[in-house]
């Protein structure tokens, strides 16, 4: 290839991208490396494509391009479609391999995966291996981890690759530049130590108390009273992480102790969401599996004097707990409490008027210790046991006991429950007294996941559903797993974001921009491109020398990703443009019609008052150069096959960044959190299915919520990209 056609890769002079160099050599693709003095430590490698004047930014994009243009038949992108998807997953994952507190934990995930493998994908080298290797090679911190011997499988893999050609030669040639990598690590560490860095990232450098490798058991205990939200997703992923870190196991247990709130629908969808997140567990149980033992436990606790029957009215009980006033029944004999207990078990009027309370301390400054309720009656049929039971344990009573019975060694809870930690241990000790042989459980707390303008309280989310302010738990404005995925969040991006938070106890309120930016990095390289024009502002451009009969051209749906498939573009004598584009034009101006060629706009017609563009006339000038035109316009042919669209965009459900205690949620409801516009899209869109992600050129990313059906428009939800406030302008 002539020198003028050799693609140029710009990079930071102190850190050459060895993974890209190696890939280019293996693939037989010529690339000229140039250190750009304007690049800094945060600059991404930039590939300048000489033939098309296009640019590709970032290691992942450059590696994908090289792998698709390789000349040596190495199949660096995988040998089949499945392998290509797996390569993409590792390329996305590689963004988490950066120097910092979480590096060892992230490397631990790769180490486990490589325990019985030579390569990350299939049985041969791929760009997945080269990218992960390159990320590690650039980190001086990795050298420390590698020499520690903690990650034998990843170390074996890294050493093996480092001894193969051309990686070995590249390492030797760039050995003097190790100091630059070291400085980069230091700078990154200093940055992460700042208050801003601490707020954005978390740490996995945490050891669970008394954790023994191979014996750690964690549990994820959702209550089937709603759909999983992204805060629950963090809990599930952290439990899985620590179970894997210590080569133990994770249990999943439904905390189904409140028939008033629970539904089978919630249980089924929680299981579905956990599976979608790629979370696996040793076994699935229910607290209701242990109802017989929990009722037996109650009688033992009564006899030991640890719980007592109380018929104090609910509001009065709350006031007395706040004031530290003892119930008049607190010191009643165990025999009386046992008699009342039998009434509760039978569900009699006397039983219904009572509850059982732990006898802890009404003078404790920690109000969670002021005789909390242990058992209460409920005549609503249970989703699993029907009307067999009339009395149920509270979460505070059941959780320590069932944790211990199931062999849970470490119970992970969000730090908002920190004041209930003493209660957990007191209750468990009382249960151990009443139930000899019951093992101990350690609590470890972590920060709750919080976002601006968002509520993650299940009670408040239920309120939104019940009031009809949203279209159910899967509404795209809801912070449920299904809600954010319906809006276009990809599972890999959600997992990456949560894992990037680490297991820190630092409480932060996150911006949504960060997670949507991660999501864009997942969808942009692979989603197909299409064209749409808003129905309310489309303008017809008549081309005097346009084709008398429609001409069809086959083009790629994504110019940089063959896997997106093909699309048909129809060229006609009349084409539709967006009015906002036409407003930028002048009569006599030459423009470029994308994927067609140049045209000269000869006349622009407006309404009588001059405020509305009603049409335009022009002629093709295909011999003109696209390099000389200022405006590149997307267009649609004037054909009957265009697809009617409804483009929907969203805003936050609440108007206040962070609700404070005492704030009434109804005072902060965003009454304009959803809006939509009508549009028409290219004919290729009629074949797209529900859940497909695409980019509408110059509008943004969308996910198909309802496919095109005869007589009904296709409905597309706008996917935030982390930058634009709104993809579709809000009418307000």
XYZ file of C-alpha atoms in Angstrom:
732
model
C 0.000 0.000 0.000
C 1.405 3.481 -0.820
C 2.520 5.522 2.165
C -0.213 8.085 1.527
C -2.854 5.397 2.071
C -1.394 4.014 5.283
C -3.709 4.705 8.202
C -2.181 6.786 10.990
C -2.604 6.052 14.698
C -2.141 9.019 17.038
C -1.337 8.269 20.686
C 0.157 9.677 23.885
C 3.919 9.636 23.454
C 4.533 8.085 26.880
C 2.252 5.081 26.424
C 2.282 3.407 22.986
C -0.804 1.197 22.447
C 0.954 -2.169 22.248
C -2.275 -4.147 21.844
C -3.100 -2.227 18.660
C 0.450 -2.593 17.343
C 0.390 -6.331 17.949
C -3.038 -6.770 16.374
C -1.977 -4.852 13.278
C 1.139 -7.018 12.866
C -0.778 -10.272 13.323
C -3.547 -9.124 10.964
C -1.144 -7.892 8.292
C -2.665 -4.403 8.398
C -0.334 -1.454 7.854
C -0.578 1.303 10.483
C 1.773 4.207 11.058
C 2.146 5.176 14.725
C 2.608 8.837 15.584
C 3.041 10.256 19.054
C 0.928 13.419 19.252
C 2.418 16.056 21.581
C -1.086 17.399 22.241
C -2.213 14.045 23.689
C -2.169 13.519 27.453
C -2.589 10.566 29.795
C -6.385 10.609 29.382
C -6.293 10.780 25.571
C -7.584 7.760 23.674
C -5.715 6.392 20.641
C -7.104 7.935 17.437
C -6.947 6.121 14.084
C -7.069 8.364 10.994
C -8.422 6.435 7.994
C -6.714 7.971 4.980
C -9.064 6.657 2.288
C -12.338 7.901 3.800
C -11.099 10.688 6.097
C -12.986 9.010 8.927
C -11.684 8.721 12.481
C -11.904 5.896 15.014
C -11.300 6.672 18.679
C -10.401 4.252 21.457
C -8.617 0.903 21.563
C -11.786 -1.151 21.255
C -12.995 0.568 18.075
C -9.548 0.437 16.466
C -9.107 -3.253 17.299
C -12.520 -4.080 15.840
C -11.616 -2.264 12.630
C -8.255 -4.019 12.282
C -9.775 -7.430 12.984
C -12.402 -6.887 10.275
C -9.815 -5.813 7.702
C -7.178 -8.470 8.480
C -5.425 -10.126 5.541
C -3.920 -13.182 7.216
C -7.008 -15.252 8.005
C -6.296 -15.281 11.733
C -9.995 -14.844 12.659
C -9.087 -12.339 15.368
C -12.766 -11.427 15.762
C -13.787 -15.032 16.325
C -14.640 -17.820 13.923
C -18.438 -17.457 14.152
C -21.210 -15.112 15.282
C -21.244 -16.401 18.862
C -17.489 -15.986 19.202
C -17.764 -12.430 17.843
C -20.342 -11.577 20.496
C -18.088 -13.057 23.192
C -15.172 -10.992 21.883
C -17.354 -7.873 22.089
C -18.251 -8.678 25.683
C -14.588 -8.893 26.666
C -13.795 -5.668 24.823
C -16.563 -3.937 26.782
C -15.332 -5.528 30.012
C -11.792 -4.270 29.411
C -12.827 -0.713 30.310
C -12.987 -1.841 33.940
C -9.317 -2.905 33.922
C -7.743 0.325 35.116
C -5.339 1.071 37.930
C -7.079 1.755 41.186
C -8.596 0.150 44.237
C -10.812 -2.234 42.247
C -8.175 -3.580 39.846
C -7.371 -6.748 41.802
C -11.048 -7.618 42.168
C -11.701 -7.085 38.462
C -8.655 -9.169 37.594
C -10.004 -11.853 39.911
C -13.032 -12.241 37.648
C -10.769 -12.848 34.639
C -8.600 -15.198 36.710
C -11.568 -17.423 37.544
C -12.697 -17.453 33.922
C -9.249 -18.569 32.751
C -8.918 -21.387 35.275
C -9.439 -24.037 32.580
C -8.796 -21.948 29.468
C -5.835 -20.919 27.337
C -7.668 -18.087 25.551
C -10.609 -15.890 26.477
C -12.708 -16.890 23.459
C -12.589 -20.327 21.888
C -9.287 -22.080 21.247
C -7.235 -19.397 19.527
C -5.975 -15.865 19.987
C -8.480 -13.034 19.484
C -8.571 -9.277 19.950
C -10.224 -10.000 23.314
C -6.940 -11.494 24.533
C -4.881 -8.702 23.005
C -7.020 -5.921 24.522
C -7.085 -7.403 28.049
C -3.335 -8.060 27.801
C -2.777 -4.472 26.663
C -4.790 -3.030 29.554
C -2.769 -5.067 32.052
C 0.556 -4.304 30.404
C -0.086 -0.563 30.761
C -0.566 -0.843 34.540
C 2.345 -0.930 36.956
C -0.148 -1.999 39.605
C -0.737 -5.187 37.603
C 2.954 -6.044 37.997
C 2.518 -5.975 41.776
C -0.588 -8.170 41.575
C 1.102 -10.571 39.157
C 4.095 -11.053 41.438
C 1.879 -11.601 44.507
C 0.806 -15.026 43.228
C -2.854 -14.371 44.102
C -4.126 -14.832 40.556
C -2.367 -17.900 39.133
C -4.586 -18.440 36.081
C -4.482 -14.840 34.870
C -0.725 -14.710 35.534
C -0.169 -17.933 33.552
C -2.203 -16.525 30.647
C -0.430 -13.142 30.721
C 3.044 -14.698 30.846
C 2.172 -17.062 28.006
C 0.999 -14.242 25.733
C 4.002 -12.099 26.675
C 6.323 -14.793 25.323
C 4.567 -15.049 21.956
C 5.413 -13.024 18.873
C 4.962 -10.111 18.295
C 4.061 -9.295 21.916
C 7.475 -10.372 23.179
C 9.283 -8.131 20.704
C 7.020 -5.168 21.447
C 7.594 -5.517 25.192
C 11.340 -5.618 24.680
C 11.308 -2.638 22.329
C 9.256 -0.558 24.735
C 10.891 -1.663 27.994
C 12.443 1.768 28.728
C 8.979 3.308 28.693
C 7.829 1.410 31.756
C 8.481 4.485 33.852
C 5.837 6.332 31.878
C 3.317 3.653 32.709
C 4.334 3.887 36.350
C 3.828 7.636 36.342
C 0.456 7.143 34.744
C -0.545 4.772 37.540
C 0.608 7.258 40.166
C -1.346 10.055 38.554
C -4.431 7.870 38.277
C -4.105 6.848 41.925
C -3.743 10.477 42.973
C -6.786 11.381 40.951
C -8.814 8.569 42.454
C -7.785 9.716 45.899
C -9.397 13.097 45.347
C -12.873 13.740 46.653
C -14.277 13.659 43.153
C -12.687 10.326 42.363
C -13.895 8.845 45.639
C -17.421 9.811 44.756
C -17.276 8.170 41.349
C -15.601 4.853 42.040
C -15.631 2.241 44.745
C -13.320 -0.402 46.085
C -13.282 -4.181 46.274
C -10.190 -4.175 48.489
C -12.266 -5.473 51.378
C -11.893 -8.592 53.469
C -14.970 -10.123 55.068
C -14.556 -10.846 58.759
C -13.601 -14.443 59.560
C -13.970 -15.421 55.913
C -12.515 -18.842 55.121
C -11.875 -19.740 51.507
C -14.322 -22.360 50.309
C -16.701 -21.852 53.248
C -18.162 -18.385 52.677
C -21.926 -18.381 52.072
C -23.749 -15.187 51.097
C -27.408 -14.670 50.321
C -29.595 -12.372 48.248
C -32.983 -12.107 50.035
C -35.472 -10.074 47.945
C -39.012 -9.565 49.169
C -41.568 -10.472 46.451
C -43.458 -7.203 46.949
C -42.305 -5.448 43.780
C -39.924 -5.693 40.848
C -36.156 -5.562 41.301
C -34.697 -2.068 41.013
C -31.077 -1.264 40.255
C -30.298 -0.962 43.956
C -31.314 -4.598 44.352
C -29.122 -5.420 41.349
C -26.137 -4.002 43.222
C -26.970 -6.164 46.245
C -27.229 -9.300 44.121
C -23.991 -8.631 42.245
C -22.045 -7.882 45.448
C -23.265 -11.086 47.065
C -22.212 -13.017 43.983
C -18.852 -11.235 43.882
C -17.889 -12.086 47.473
C -19.091 -15.672 47.121
C -16.857 -16.052 44.069
C -13.949 -14.192 45.641
C -13.806 -16.693 48.503
C -14.737 -19.684 46.314
C -17.923 -20.093 48.326
C -21.570 -20.002 47.279
C -24.482 -17.609 47.109
C -28.030 -18.480 48.056
C -31.163 -16.711 46.887
C -34.060 -16.615 49.305
C -37.427 -14.939 48.958
C -38.318 -13.128 52.165
C -42.024 -13.915 51.869
C -43.247 -13.070 55.371
C -45.846 -10.396 54.540
C -48.863 -11.748 52.591
C -50.317 -8.225 52.330
C -47.666 -7.116 49.829
C -46.525 -10.241 48.033
C -47.571 -11.560 44.625
C -46.502 -14.467 42.463
C -45.977 -11.936 39.658
C -43.206 -10.312 41.678
C -41.483 -13.623 42.424
C -41.506 -14.652 38.770
C -40.119 -11.319 37.582
C -37.402 -11.229 40.244
C -36.177 -14.640 39.072
C -36.310 -13.383 35.476
C -34.309 -10.246 36.334
C -31.665 -12.128 38.291
C -31.157 -14.438 35.323
C -30.969 -11.472 32.926
C -28.208 -9.961 35.065
C -26.174 -13.150 34.704
C -26.364 -13.906 38.423
C -26.274 -17.542 39.486
C -26.982 -19.013 42.896
C -26.499 -22.353 44.634
C -30.185 -22.814 45.426
C -33.466 -20.914 45.680
C -35.407 -21.024 48.935
C -38.224 -19.129 50.680
C -38.517 -17.984 54.259
C -41.922 -19.694 54.145
C -40.058 -23.013 53.817
C -39.156 -22.525 57.476
C -42.539 -21.427 58.865
C -42.886 -24.590 61.002
C -39.463 -23.976 62.579
C -40.228 -20.270 63.068
C -43.452 -21.059 64.916
C -41.593 -23.591 67.067
C -38.953 -20.935 67.692
C -41.591 -18.486 68.938
C -42.689 -20.804 71.739
C -39.073 -21.381 72.761
C -38.398 -17.632 72.825
C -41.517 -17.024 74.933
C -40.442 -19.646 77.451
C -36.967 -18.132 77.617
C -38.472 -14.690 78.259
C -37.117 -13.145 75.057
C -40.499 -12.189 73.542
C -43.844 -11.213 75.031
C -47.412 -10.729 73.805
C -48.639 -7.162 73.492
C -51.957 -5.645 72.366
C -50.859 -1.998 72.483
C -52.483 -0.183 69.502
C -50.069 0.444 66.637
C -49.912 4.252 66.832
C -49.540 4.162 70.608
C -46.764 1.566 70.281
C -44.904 3.828 67.856
C -45.175 6.778 70.225
C -44.037 4.708 73.207
C -41.043 3.401 71.284
C -40.076 6.955 70.348
C -40.408 8.103 73.945
C -38.879 4.986 75.488
C -42.047 4.070 77.403
C -42.453 0.412 78.347
C -45.615 -1.470 77.405
C -47.884 -2.402 80.293
C -47.497 -6.036 79.145
C -43.707 -6.029 78.999
C -43.241 -7.986 82.229
C -46.196 -10.324 81.953
C -45.536 -14.009 82.792
C -44.430 -16.334 80.006
C -47.563 -18.439 80.564
C -49.787 -15.486 79.609
C -47.770 -14.788 76.481
C -47.960 -18.492 75.539
C -51.748 -18.409 75.893
C -51.989 -15.317 73.705
C -49.598 -16.945 71.229
C -52.007 -19.849 70.775
C -54.769 -17.324 70.038
C -52.519 -15.715 67.425
C -51.757 -19.071 65.813
C -55.502 -19.761 65.617
C -56.218 -16.289 64.249
C -58.916 -15.517 66.830
C -60.073 -11.942 67.579
C -57.848 -11.932 70.663
C -54.924 -13.173 68.619
C -55.506 -10.584 65.901
C -55.357 -7.813 68.497
C -51.908 -8.900 69.647
C -48.367 -9.172 68.401
C -45.212 -10.669 69.883
C -42.381 -8.241 70.717
C -38.726 -8.811 71.512
C -37.854 -7.814 75.073
C -34.611 -5.927 74.449
C -34.383 -2.429 75.971
C -36.827 0.470 75.901
C -34.171 2.885 77.174
C -31.594 2.179 74.478
C -30.582 5.295 72.525
C -30.788 3.150 69.384
C -34.541 3.082 68.788
C -34.198 -0.102 66.712
C -33.507 -1.854 70.040
C -36.725 -0.687 71.684
C -38.688 -3.933 71.711
C -39.375 -4.387 67.961
C -42.201 -6.650 66.781
C -41.228 -10.293 66.241
C -44.521 -11.866 65.079
C -47.862 -10.457 63.919
C -51.120 -11.885 62.595
C -52.311 -11.622 59.017
C -55.384 -13.394 57.628
C -54.620 -12.619 53.979
C -53.757 -15.899 52.194
C -50.053 -16.417 51.577
C -48.915 -16.879 47.956
C -47.332 -20.257 48.790
C -49.010 -21.565 51.934
C -52.516 -20.187 51.436
C -54.484 -19.877 54.689
C -52.508 -22.495 56.601
C -50.876 -19.881 58.826
C -52.446 -16.911 60.585
C -49.278 -15.540 62.176
C -46.002 -14.599 60.505
C -42.535 -13.545 61.662
C -41.246 -10.078 60.859
C -38.127 -9.664 58.746
C -36.172 -8.697 61.882
C -37.105 -12.010 63.473
C -36.947 -14.362 60.501
C -33.802 -13.113 58.784
C -31.165 -13.927 61.462
C -32.744 -17.307 62.158
C -33.075 -18.452 58.549
C -29.624 -17.076 57.708
C -28.164 -19.234 60.459
C -30.260 -22.301 59.558
C -29.137 -22.106 55.915
C -25.487 -21.730 56.870
C -25.078 -18.132 55.697
C -21.733 -16.886 56.995
C -21.937 -13.283 55.839
C -25.080 -11.173 55.461
C -24.525 -8.132 53.239
C -26.806 -5.164 53.922
C -26.878 -1.526 52.849
C -25.524 0.982 55.363
C -28.977 2.514 55.861
C -29.611 -0.492 58.135
C -26.495 0.163 60.215
C -28.574 1.129 63.264
C -30.289 -2.282 63.085
C -27.030 -4.202 63.230
C -27.051 -4.415 67.050
C -30.636 -5.630 66.830
C -29.674 -8.388 64.379
C -26.947 -9.689 66.681
C -29.150 -9.473 69.809
C -31.974 -11.357 68.095
C -29.592 -14.003 66.774
C -28.046 -14.535 70.226
C -31.531 -14.936 71.728
C -32.420 -17.437 69.002
C -29.185 -19.329 69.619
C -30.141 -19.585 73.290
C -33.538 -20.952 72.347
C -32.268 -23.117 69.474
C -28.944 -24.713 70.493
C -26.430 -25.280 67.711
C -27.530 -22.322 65.624
C -24.337 -20.873 64.040
C -23.317 -17.217 63.993
C -23.682 -14.851 61.034
C -21.512 -11.822 60.266
C -23.044 -8.613 58.916
C -21.138 -6.510 56.418
C -22.671 -3.265 55.191
C -22.085 -1.328 51.990
C -23.385 1.947 50.563
C -26.806 2.040 49.011
C -26.950 2.896 45.308
C -28.636 6.279 44.877
C -29.306 8.471 41.842
C -30.369 12.090 41.487
C -34.072 12.764 40.868
C -34.793 9.108 41.643
C -36.502 7.170 44.410
C -35.466 3.581 45.106
C -37.828 3.038 48.018
C -40.106 0.159 47.116
C -42.932 1.861 49.011
C -42.590 5.002 46.889
C -42.216 3.068 43.655
C -45.386 1.145 44.567
C -47.115 4.504 45.052
C -46.198 5.559 41.513
C -47.633 2.304 40.158
C -50.814 2.386 42.230
C -51.596 6.025 41.406
C -51.240 5.378 37.682
C -48.463 7.953 37.276
C -46.483 5.246 35.458
C -47.523 2.323 33.290
C -46.551 -0.328 35.801
C -43.243 -1.591 37.173
C -41.700 -1.891 33.702
C -42.381 1.717 32.716
C -39.233 3.120 31.095
C -39.131 5.927 33.681
C -38.954 3.465 36.572
C -35.526 2.594 38.066
C -36.423 -1.087 38.022
C -34.171 -3.493 36.155
C -36.902 -4.058 33.590
C -37.647 -0.338 33.421
C -34.101 0.755 32.567
C -33.685 -2.178 30.175
C -36.949 -1.242 28.451
C -35.439 2.202 27.950
C -32.413 0.669 26.256
C -29.960 -0.129 29.045
C -27.835 -3.138 28.132
C -27.102 -5.741 30.798
C -23.341 -5.498 30.262
C -23.410 -1.736 30.856
C -25.539 -2.103 33.980
C -23.203 -4.736 35.404
C -20.130 -2.677 34.528
C -21.555 0.400 36.249
C -22.491 -1.445 39.434
C -19.148 -3.228 39.631
C -17.386 0.101 39.101
C -19.036 1.310 42.327
C -17.216 -1.405 44.230
C -18.197 -2.473 47.736
C -17.425 0.864 49.359
C -19.307 2.169 52.396
C -19.040 5.758 51.133
C -22.539 7.100 50.482
C -22.822 8.969 47.172
C -25.651 10.152 44.930
C -24.878 9.225 41.339
C -25.620 11.148 38.164
C -27.447 9.150 35.499
C -25.054 10.474 32.848
C -22.286 8.050 33.838
C -24.292 4.861 33.446
C -25.828 6.023 30.146
C -22.374 6.936 28.838
C -21.240 3.383 29.600
C -24.325 2.107 27.807
C -23.531 4.170 24.710
C -20.111 2.509 24.500
C -21.889 -0.843 24.301
C -24.548 0.005 21.703
C -22.813 2.502 19.415
C -20.288 0.081 17.836
C -22.973 -2.436 16.801
C -26.425 -0.876 16.392
C -27.799 -0.242 12.922
C -28.267 3.250 11.495
C -31.583 4.473 10.099
C -33.175 7.746 9.041
C -36.331 9.470 10.269
C -37.967 12.840 9.602
C -40.391 14.487 12.013
C -43.886 14.444 10.566
C -44.715 17.937 11.768
C -41.717 19.522 10.061
C -40.907 17.515 6.948
C -40.176 19.460 3.782
C -40.355 18.051 0.257
C -37.337 18.710 -1.960
C -38.076 18.219 -5.666
C -35.049 17.307 -7.772
C -35.565 18.341 -11.375
C -33.037 15.826 -12.683
C -33.768 13.104 -10.158
C -34.515 9.537 -11.312
C -37.846 9.134 -13.106
C -38.170 5.661 -11.603
C -37.039 4.774 -8.054
C -33.485 3.427 -7.836
C -32.523 1.069 -5.022
C -29.015 0.869 -3.553
C -27.926 -1.675 -0.909
C -25.853 -0.181 1.899
C -24.547 -1.422 5.264
C -26.726 -0.551 8.275
C -23.511 0.308 10.149
C -20.509 1.387 8.086
C -18.052 0.093 10.693
C -19.806 -3.140 11.713
C -20.775 -5.717 9.102
C -22.748 -7.691 11.650
C -25.475 -5.038 11.629
C -26.523 -6.245 8.171
C -27.683 -4.383 5.089
C -30.389 -1.888 4.227
C -31.968 -0.685 1.002
C -31.870 3.012 0.144
C -34.335 4.216 -2.484
C -33.471 7.265 -4.604
C -36.452 9.213 -5.964
C -37.231 12.470 -7.726
C -38.721 13.854 -4.499
C -37.156 13.468 -1.067
C -38.168 14.510 2.440
C -35.911 16.732 4.555
C -36.174 18.041 8.119
C -37.401 21.659 8.170
C -34.717 22.578 10.681
C -32.106 21.509 8.114
C -33.700 23.464 5.295
C -33.782 26.587 7.486
C -29.988 26.526 7.470
C -29.763 26.599 3.680
C -29.589 29.427 1.167
C -30.923 29.423 -2.357
C -28.184 28.421 -4.776
C -26.245 26.539 -2.083
C -24.714 23.143 -2.793
C -25.345 20.452 -0.170
C -24.636 16.748 0.205
C -27.461 14.228 0.370
C -25.952 11.485 2.514
C -25.266 8.177 0.727
C -26.235 9.724 -2.597
C -24.221 12.778 -3.611
C -24.411 16.525 -4.003
C -27.396 18.644 -4.972
C -27.940 22.362 -5.510
C -30.882 23.959 -3.703
C -32.346 26.380 -6.204
C -35.452 27.737 -4.477
C -36.958 27.547 -0.988
C -40.696 28.242 -0.631
C -42.249 29.685 2.519
C -45.708 30.444 3.836
C -47.275 33.865 3.253
C -46.051 35.160 6.615
C -42.558 33.802 5.961
C -42.445 31.701 9.122
C -42.907 28.213 7.681
C -40.946 26.458 4.947
C -43.358 24.726 2.604
C -41.043 23.171 0.030
C -37.838 23.382 -1.956
C -36.649 22.867 -5.523
C -33.218 21.709 -6.599
C -31.156 19.571 -8.908
C -28.606 16.808 -8.444
C -24.950 17.684 -8.908
C -23.405 14.260 -8.388
C -20.057 15.289 -9.831
C -19.662 17.797 -6.992
C -17.245 17.075 -4.144
C -18.671 16.196 -0.740
C -15.577 17.803 0.799
C -16.631 21.271 -0.320
C -20.185 21.304 1.087
C -21.027 22.758 4.484
C -24.224 20.783 5.058
C -24.595 16.997 4.905
C -28.315 16.210 4.955
C -30.151 13.029 5.842
C -33.220 12.434 3.740
C -36.020 10.011 2.990
C -37.487 9.098 -0.400
C -41.062 10.128 -1.095
C -42.480 6.597 -1.251
C -45.501 4.936 0.328
C -43.373 2.322 2.125
C -42.092 4.765 4.761
C -42.842 3.600 8.300
C -44.992 5.737 10.639
C -43.172 6.271 13.955
C -43.902 7.546 17.429
C -40.697 8.761 19.068
C -40.993 8.854 22.863
C -38.640 10.581 25.291
C -38.609 10.799 29.074
C -37.499 12.884 32.018
C -37.077 12.076 35.719
C -40.185 11.146 37.697
C -39.385 13.618 40.481
C -38.199 17.222 40.215
C -35.975 17.356 43.311
C -32.457 15.964 43.098
C -32.634 14.280 46.500
C -35.764 13.875 48.584
C -35.195 14.601 52.257
C -36.888 12.887 55.175
C -40.266 14.497 55.592
C -40.643 15.491 51.931
C -44.034 14.527 50.520
C -43.344 12.758 47.248
C -46.545 14.033 45.664
C -45.163 17.589 45.966
C -42.233 16.729 43.713
C -43.827 14.664 40.956
C -42.691 15.687 37.476
C -45.930 16.110 35.564
C -44.105 16.318 32.228
C -41.914 13.239 32.388
C -43.033 11.715 29.078
C -43.645 13.217 25.648
C -43.707 12.010 22.068
C -43.683 13.190 18.460
C -44.783 11.589 15.215
C -42.247 10.874 12.506
C -41.680 8.720 9.439
C -38.766 6.326 9.089
C -37.060 4.518 6.230
C -38.763 1.451 4.819
C -36.142 -0.906 6.258
C -37.474 -0.243 9.749
C -40.676 -2.199 9.183
C -38.680 -5.431 9.623
C -37.213 -4.487 13.009
C -38.396 -6.305 16.117
C -39.246 -5.317 19.675
C -36.147 -4.693 21.763
C -33.822 -3.896 18.840
C -31.562 -0.890 19.371
C -30.787 1.515 16.548
C -29.514 4.992 15.873
C -31.653 7.490 14.014
C -29.060 9.592 12.220
C -28.545 12.998 13.878
C -31.325 12.320 16.369
C -29.938 9.747 18.764
C -30.253 6.160 19.938
C -33.599 4.400 20.262
C -35.006 1.038 21.291
C -38.086 -0.418 19.661
C -40.849 -0.770 22.229
C -43.555 -1.745 19.740
C -42.671 -3.015 16.242
C -44.497 -1.869 13.139
C -47.899 -3.479 12.792
C -50.442 -2.913 10.079
C -52.399 0.194 10.914
C -50.249 1.029 13.955
C -47.081 3.114 14.139
C -43.793 1.743 15.417
C -43.036 3.061 18.923
C -39.425 3.903 19.745
C -38.076 4.981 23.134
C -35.176 7.431 23.169
C -32.028 6.081 24.874
C -29.990 8.705 26.760
C -26.364 8.901 25.660
C -24.961 10.628 28.744
C -24.698 14.016 27.057
C -27.957 15.218 25.574
C -30.569 16.394 28.061
C -33.368 15.331 25.734
C -33.169 13.579 22.382
C -36.638 14.778 21.411
C -37.280 18.411 22.461
C -39.794 18.561 25.300
C -43.010 20.465 24.495
C -42.689 22.219 27.860
